[in-house]
Coordinates of C-alpha atoms and ligand atoms in Angstrom, one line a residue:
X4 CA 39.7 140.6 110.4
X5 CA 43.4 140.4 109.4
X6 CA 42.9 138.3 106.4
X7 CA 39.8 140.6 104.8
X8 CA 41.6 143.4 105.3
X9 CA 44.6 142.8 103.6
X10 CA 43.4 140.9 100.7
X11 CA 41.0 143.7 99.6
X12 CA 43.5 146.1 98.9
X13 CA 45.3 143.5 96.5
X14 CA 43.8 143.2 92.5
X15 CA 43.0 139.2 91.9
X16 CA 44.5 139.9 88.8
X17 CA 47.9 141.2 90.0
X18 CA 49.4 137.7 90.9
X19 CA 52.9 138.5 92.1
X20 CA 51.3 140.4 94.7
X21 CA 48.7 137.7 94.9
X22 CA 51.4 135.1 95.4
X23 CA 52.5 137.2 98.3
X24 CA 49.4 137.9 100.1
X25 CA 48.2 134.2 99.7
X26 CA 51.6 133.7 101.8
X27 CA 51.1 136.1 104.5
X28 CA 47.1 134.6 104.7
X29 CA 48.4 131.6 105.0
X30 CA 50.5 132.1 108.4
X31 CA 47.0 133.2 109.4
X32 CA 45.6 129.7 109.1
X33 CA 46.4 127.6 112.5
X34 CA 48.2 124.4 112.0
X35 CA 45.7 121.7 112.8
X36 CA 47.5 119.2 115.4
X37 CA 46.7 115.3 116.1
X38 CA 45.7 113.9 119.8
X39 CA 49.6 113.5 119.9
X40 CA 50.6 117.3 119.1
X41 CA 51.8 116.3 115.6
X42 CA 50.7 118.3 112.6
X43 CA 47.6 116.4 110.7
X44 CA 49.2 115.0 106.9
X45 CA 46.1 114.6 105.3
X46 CA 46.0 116.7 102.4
X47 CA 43.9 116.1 99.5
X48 CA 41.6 114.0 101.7
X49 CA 38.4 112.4 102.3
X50 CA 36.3 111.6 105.4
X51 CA 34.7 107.9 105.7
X52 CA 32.4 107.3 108.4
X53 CA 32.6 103.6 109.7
X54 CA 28.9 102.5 111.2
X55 CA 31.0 99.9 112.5
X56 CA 33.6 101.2 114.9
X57 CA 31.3 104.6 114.9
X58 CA 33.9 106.8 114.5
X59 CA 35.2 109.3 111.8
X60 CA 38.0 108.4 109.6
X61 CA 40.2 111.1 107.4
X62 CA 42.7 109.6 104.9
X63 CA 44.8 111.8 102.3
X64 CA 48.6 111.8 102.0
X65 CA 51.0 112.6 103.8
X66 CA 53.1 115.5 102.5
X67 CA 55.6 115.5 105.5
X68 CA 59.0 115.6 103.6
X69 CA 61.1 118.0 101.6
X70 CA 59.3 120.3 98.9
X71 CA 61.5 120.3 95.1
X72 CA 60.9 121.2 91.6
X73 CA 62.2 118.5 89.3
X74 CA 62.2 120.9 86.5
X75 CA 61.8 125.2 86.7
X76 CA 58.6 125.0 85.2
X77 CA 57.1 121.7 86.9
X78 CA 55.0 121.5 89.6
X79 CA 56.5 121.2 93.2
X80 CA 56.3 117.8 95.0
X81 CA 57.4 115.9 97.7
X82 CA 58.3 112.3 97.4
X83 CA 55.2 109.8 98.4
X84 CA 55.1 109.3 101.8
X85 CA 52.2 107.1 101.7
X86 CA 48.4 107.7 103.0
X87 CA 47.7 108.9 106.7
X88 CA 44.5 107.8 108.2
X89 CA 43.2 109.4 111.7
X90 CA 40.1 108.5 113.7
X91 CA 37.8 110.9 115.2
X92 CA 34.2 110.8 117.0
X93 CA 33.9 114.8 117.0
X94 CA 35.7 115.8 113.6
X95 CA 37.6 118.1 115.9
X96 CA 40.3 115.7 117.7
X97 CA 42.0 113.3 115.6
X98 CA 43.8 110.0 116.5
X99 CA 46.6 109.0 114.6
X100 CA 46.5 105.7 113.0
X101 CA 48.9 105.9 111.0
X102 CA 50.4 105.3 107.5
X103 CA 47.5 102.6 105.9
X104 CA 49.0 102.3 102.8
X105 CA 52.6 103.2 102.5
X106 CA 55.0 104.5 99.7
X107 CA 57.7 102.4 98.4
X108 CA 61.0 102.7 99.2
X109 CA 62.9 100.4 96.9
X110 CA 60.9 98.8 93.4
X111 CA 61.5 102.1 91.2
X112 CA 59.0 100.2 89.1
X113 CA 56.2 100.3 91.9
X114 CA 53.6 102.8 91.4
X115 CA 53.8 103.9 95.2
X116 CA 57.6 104.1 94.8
X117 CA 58.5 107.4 96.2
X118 CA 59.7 109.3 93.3
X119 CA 55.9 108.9 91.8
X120 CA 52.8 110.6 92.8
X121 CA 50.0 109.2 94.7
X122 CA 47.1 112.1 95.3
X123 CA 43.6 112.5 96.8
X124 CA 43.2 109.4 98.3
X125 CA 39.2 108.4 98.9
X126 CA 37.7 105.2 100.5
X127 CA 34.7 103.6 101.1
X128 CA 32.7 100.6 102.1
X129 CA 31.9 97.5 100.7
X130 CA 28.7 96.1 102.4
X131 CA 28.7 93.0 100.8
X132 CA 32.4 92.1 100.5
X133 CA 33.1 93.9 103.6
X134 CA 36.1 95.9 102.1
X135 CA 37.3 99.6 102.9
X136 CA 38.1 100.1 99.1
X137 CA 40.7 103.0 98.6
X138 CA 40.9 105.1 95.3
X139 CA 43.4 107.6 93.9
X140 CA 45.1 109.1 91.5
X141 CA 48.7 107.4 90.6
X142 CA 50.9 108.8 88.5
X143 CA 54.6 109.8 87.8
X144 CA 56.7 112.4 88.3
X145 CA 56.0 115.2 85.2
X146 CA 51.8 113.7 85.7
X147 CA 52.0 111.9 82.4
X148 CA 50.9 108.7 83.2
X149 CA 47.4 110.0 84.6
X150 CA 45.5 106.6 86.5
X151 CA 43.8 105.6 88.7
X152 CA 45.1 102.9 91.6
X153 CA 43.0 101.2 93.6
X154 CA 44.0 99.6 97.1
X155 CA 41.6 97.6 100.0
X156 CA 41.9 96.2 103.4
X157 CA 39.9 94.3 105.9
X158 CA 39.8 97.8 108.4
X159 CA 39.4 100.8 107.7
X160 CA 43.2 101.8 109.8
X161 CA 44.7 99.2 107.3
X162 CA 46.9 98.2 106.3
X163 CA 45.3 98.6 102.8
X164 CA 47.0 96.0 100.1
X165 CA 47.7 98.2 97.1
X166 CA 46.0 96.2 93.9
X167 CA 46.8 98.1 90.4
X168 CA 46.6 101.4 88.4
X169 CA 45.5 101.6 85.0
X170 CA 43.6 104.3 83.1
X171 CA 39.5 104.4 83.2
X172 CA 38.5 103.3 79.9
X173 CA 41.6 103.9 78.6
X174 CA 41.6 108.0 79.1
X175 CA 44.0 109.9 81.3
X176 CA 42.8 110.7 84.7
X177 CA 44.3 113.3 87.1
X178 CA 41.9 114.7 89.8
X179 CA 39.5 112.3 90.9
X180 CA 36.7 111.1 93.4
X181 CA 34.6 108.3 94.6
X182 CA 31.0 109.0 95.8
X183 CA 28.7 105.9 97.1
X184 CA 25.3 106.4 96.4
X185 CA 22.1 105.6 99.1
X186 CA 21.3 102.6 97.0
X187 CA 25.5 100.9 97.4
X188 CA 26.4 101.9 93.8
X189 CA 29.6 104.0 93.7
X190 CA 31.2 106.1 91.1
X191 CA 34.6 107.3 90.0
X192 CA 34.9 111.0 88.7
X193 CA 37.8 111.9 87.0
X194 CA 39.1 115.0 85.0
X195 CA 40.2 113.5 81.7
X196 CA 41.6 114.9 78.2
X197 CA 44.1 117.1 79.7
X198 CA 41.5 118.3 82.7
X199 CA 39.5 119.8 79.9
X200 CA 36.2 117.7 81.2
X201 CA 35.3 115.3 83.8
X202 CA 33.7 111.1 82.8
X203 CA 31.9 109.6 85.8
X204 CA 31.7 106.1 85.7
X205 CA 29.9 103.5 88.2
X206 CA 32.2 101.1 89.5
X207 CA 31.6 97.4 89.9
X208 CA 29.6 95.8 92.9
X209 CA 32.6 95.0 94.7
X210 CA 33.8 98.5 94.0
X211 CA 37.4 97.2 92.6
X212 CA 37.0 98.6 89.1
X213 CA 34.8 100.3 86.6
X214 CA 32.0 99.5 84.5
X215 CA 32.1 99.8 80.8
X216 CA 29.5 102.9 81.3
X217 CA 31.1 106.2 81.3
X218 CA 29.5 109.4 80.7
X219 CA 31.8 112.8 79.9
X220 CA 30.3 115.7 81.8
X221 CA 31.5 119.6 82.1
X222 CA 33.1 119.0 78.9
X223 CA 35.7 122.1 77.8
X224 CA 35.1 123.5 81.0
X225 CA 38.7 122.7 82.9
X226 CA 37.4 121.2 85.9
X227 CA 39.2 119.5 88.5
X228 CA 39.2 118.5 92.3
X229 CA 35.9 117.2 92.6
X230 CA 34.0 116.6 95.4
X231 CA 30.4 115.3 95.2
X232 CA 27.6 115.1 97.7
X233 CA 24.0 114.3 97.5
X234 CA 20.3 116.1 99.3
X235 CA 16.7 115.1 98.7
X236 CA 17.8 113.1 95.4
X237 CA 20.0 115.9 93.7
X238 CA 23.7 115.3 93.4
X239 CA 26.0 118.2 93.7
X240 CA 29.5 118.6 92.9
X241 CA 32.2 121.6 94.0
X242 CA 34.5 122.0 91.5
X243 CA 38.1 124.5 91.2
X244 CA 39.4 125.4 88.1
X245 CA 42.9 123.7 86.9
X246 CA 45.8 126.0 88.2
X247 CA 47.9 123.6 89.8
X248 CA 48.9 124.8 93.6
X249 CA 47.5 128.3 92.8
X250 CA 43.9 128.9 94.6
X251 CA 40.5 129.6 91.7
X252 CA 37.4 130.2 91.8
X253 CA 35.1 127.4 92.4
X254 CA 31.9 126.5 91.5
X255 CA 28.5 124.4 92.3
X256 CA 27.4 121.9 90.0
X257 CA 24.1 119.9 90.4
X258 CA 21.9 117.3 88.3
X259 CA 19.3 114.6 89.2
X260 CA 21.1 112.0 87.3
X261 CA 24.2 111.0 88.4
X262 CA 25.2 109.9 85.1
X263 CA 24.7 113.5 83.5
X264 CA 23.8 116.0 82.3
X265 CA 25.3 118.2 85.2
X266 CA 24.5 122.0 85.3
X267 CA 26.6 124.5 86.9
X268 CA 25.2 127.0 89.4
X269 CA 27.7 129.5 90.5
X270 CA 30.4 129.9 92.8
X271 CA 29.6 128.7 96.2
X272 CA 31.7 131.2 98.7
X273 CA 29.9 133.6 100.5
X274 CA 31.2 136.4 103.1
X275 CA 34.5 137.3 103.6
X276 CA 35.3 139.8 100.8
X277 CA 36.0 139.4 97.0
X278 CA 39.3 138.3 97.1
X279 CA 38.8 135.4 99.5
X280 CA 35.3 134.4 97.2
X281 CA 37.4 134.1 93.9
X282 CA 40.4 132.3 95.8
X283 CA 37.7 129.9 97.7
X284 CA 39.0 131.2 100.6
X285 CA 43.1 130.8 99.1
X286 CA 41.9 126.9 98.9
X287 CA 41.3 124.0 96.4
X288 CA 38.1 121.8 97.0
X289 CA 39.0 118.1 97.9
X290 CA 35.6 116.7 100.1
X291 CA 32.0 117.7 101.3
X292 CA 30.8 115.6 104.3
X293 CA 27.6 115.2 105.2
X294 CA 26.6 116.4 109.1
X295 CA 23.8 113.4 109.8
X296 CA 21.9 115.4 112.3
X297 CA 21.1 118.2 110.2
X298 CA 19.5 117.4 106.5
X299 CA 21.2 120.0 104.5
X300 CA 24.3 121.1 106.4
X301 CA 27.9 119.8 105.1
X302 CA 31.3 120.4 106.0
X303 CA 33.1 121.6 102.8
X304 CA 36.3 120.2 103.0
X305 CA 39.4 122.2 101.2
X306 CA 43.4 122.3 101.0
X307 CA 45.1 126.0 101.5
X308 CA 48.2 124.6 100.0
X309 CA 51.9 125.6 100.2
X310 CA 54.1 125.2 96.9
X311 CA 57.2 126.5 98.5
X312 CA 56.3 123.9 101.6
X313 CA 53.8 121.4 100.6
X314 CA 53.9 119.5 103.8
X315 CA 52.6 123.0 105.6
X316 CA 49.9 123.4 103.6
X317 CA 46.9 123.6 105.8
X318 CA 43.2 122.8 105.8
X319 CA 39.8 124.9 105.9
X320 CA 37.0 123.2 106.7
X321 CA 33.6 125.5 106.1
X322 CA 29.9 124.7 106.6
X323 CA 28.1 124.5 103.2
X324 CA 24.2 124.3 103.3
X325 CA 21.9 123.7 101.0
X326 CA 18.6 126.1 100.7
X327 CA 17.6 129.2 99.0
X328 CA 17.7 130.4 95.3
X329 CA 20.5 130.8 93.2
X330 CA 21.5 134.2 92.5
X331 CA 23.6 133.6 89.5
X332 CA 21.7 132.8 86.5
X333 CA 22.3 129.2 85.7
X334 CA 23.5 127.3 82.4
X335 CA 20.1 126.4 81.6
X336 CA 18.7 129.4 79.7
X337 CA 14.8 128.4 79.7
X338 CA 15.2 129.2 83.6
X339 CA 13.9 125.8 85.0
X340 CA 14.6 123.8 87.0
X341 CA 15.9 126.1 89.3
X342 CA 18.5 124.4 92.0
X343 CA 18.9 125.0 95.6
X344 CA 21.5 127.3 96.3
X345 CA 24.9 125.8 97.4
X346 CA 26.5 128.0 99.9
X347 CA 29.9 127.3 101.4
X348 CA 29.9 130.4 104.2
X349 CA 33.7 132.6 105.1
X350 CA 34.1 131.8 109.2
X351 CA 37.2 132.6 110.5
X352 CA 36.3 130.9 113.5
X353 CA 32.9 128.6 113.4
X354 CA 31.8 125.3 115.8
X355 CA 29.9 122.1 114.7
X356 CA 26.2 123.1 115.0
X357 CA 24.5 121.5 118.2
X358 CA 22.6 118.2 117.2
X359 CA 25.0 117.7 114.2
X360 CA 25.3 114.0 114.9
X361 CA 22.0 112.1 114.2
X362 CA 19.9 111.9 117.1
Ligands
LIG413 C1 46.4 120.6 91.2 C2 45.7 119.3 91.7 C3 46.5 118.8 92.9 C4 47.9 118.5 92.4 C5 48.5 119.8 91.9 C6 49.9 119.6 91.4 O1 45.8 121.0 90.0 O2 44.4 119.6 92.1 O3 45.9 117.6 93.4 O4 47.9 117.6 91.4 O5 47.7 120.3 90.8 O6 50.4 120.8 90.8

């Protein structure tokens, strides 16, 4: 496989050659194309599955402009575009639907304005206000003003009305998630204090804002791009390390308590060779959906991104199951409990599992 063999003759920790070789991988992922032929913008995204319409929705911004450094040392960026949302019943051939919450193209002072930076766009449900509520992280252009905004609509293809930013309980926040529970209750995860830690923190009942509860978890640990799922009552979270563009090694957190104290179990990746395991694959977590039909099986859900051409970077989707021991000794030094293993497996090539939908 052209990918395995090239990367194993390449030292992780050479990373001018690494720079290169994540290049030449990366013409070997396929560009993923809408139901129109158009090249999917939804990077950073998340998948919201609306019982309603009964159909899949992915949101996560549109990258599809110009790449540019504001400064030498800053990280690349294209202007906001705004966030793309496409429908899908088979996660495999996605509609279109267009912009749902657009940039701004006038009010410099607008957080959406297009010289800012609007990333990782989630949404969910309201069941009782009956609101698609989006989250995401807002912020400007050198990523100094670190918030979260917050934006809802009546339908899930928009147009969402874009409320406010601030800063959860007055810390900075740069990589973040949503996650509704089983019981309605949601939660924001954010990376805070420079990305040295993550704070969860449930959100109100009509999911709009937080609560004053807020616990910091993974503290000095330099955690970012979360994505959370649940199994049989344990939450688990894939995490990458804080290296801007540049693909890390993730790992597999779990806890019974959503709240904290999380434990971390290992990296995830599986297969492939070494190279591809400590890169996750050349990719950057952003989303782990759950497959209803089969109790244990997710889609991990990543970004293979492109700093010299953001709007080219590309997506690998992966299954991740749930089952097995770990075999990485875990945080927890007395040995107990032990966790499931989380395993995200290396297909170059791989199809939904038959009966994935629920029955
Ligand atoms: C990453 C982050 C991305 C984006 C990027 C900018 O660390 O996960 O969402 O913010 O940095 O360099």
């Amino acid at each position: 496989m052209a990918v395995s063999i090239l990367a194993t003759c390449l030292p992780p920790e050479n990373w001018k050659r690494l720079r290169k070789s994540i290049f030449t991988c990366h013409l070997l992922t396929r560009v993923w194309l809408d139901t129109d032929g158009n090249t999917i913008q939804a990077h950073g995204g998340g998948i919201l599955y609306d019982h309603k319409t009964a159909k899949y929705y992915w949101y996560g911004e549109n990258k599809d402009g110009p790449t540019y450094q504001i400064h030498p040392e800053g990280a690349q960026r294209v202007d906001i575009i705004g966030v793309s949302c496409y429908s899908s019943e088979d996660l495999w051939s996605w509609t279109h639907e267009g912009i749902v919450l657009p940039g701004e193209r006038t009010n410099i002072t607008h957080d959406l304005h297009k010289s800012k930076v609007l990333e990782r766009p989630k949404v969910i449900y309201n069941d009782r206000t009956k609101q698609y509520v989006m989250w995401m992280h807002i912020d400007d252009t050198n990523y100094t003003r670190a918030s979260v905004g917050v934006a809802v609509s009546n339908s899930p293809t928009g147009t969402f009305t874009y409320l406010y930013s601030f800063r959860p309980h007055g810390f900075d926040s740069r990589d973040m998630t949503i996650f509704k529970d089983d019981d309605g209750k949601a939660y924001l995860f954010y990376s805070s204090r420079v990305n040295s830690e993550l704070h969860v923190s449930p959100l109100t009942e009509d999911y709009l804002n937080i609560t004053s509860a807020m616990r910091r978890i993974l503290v000095r640990r330099f955690r970012e791009a979360p994505a959370v799922f649940k199994f049989q009552g344990t939450y688990y979270m894939i995490t990458s390390r804080c290296s801007g563009w540049a693909p890390n090694r993730a790992l597999a957190h779990a806890t019974h308590s959503i709240m904290g104290p999380w434990e971390t179990l290992g990296n995830p990746c599986v297969g492939g060779n070494q190279f591809l395991r400590v890169t996750t694959f050349l990719s950057q977590s952003t989303f782990v959906l759950p497959l209803p039909g089969l109790p244990g099986t997710f889609i991990f859900m990543a970004d293979r991104w492109n700093p010299s051409n953001l709007r080219d970077s590309r997506y690998v989707w992966l299954p991740l199951s749930i089952g097995g021991l770990a075999d990485e000794p875990v945080d927890y030094s007395f040995g107990f409990p032990l966790w499931p293993k989380v395993s995200i497996y290396w297909h170059r090539k791989w199809r939904l599992p038959e009966g994935w939908r629920k029955r």
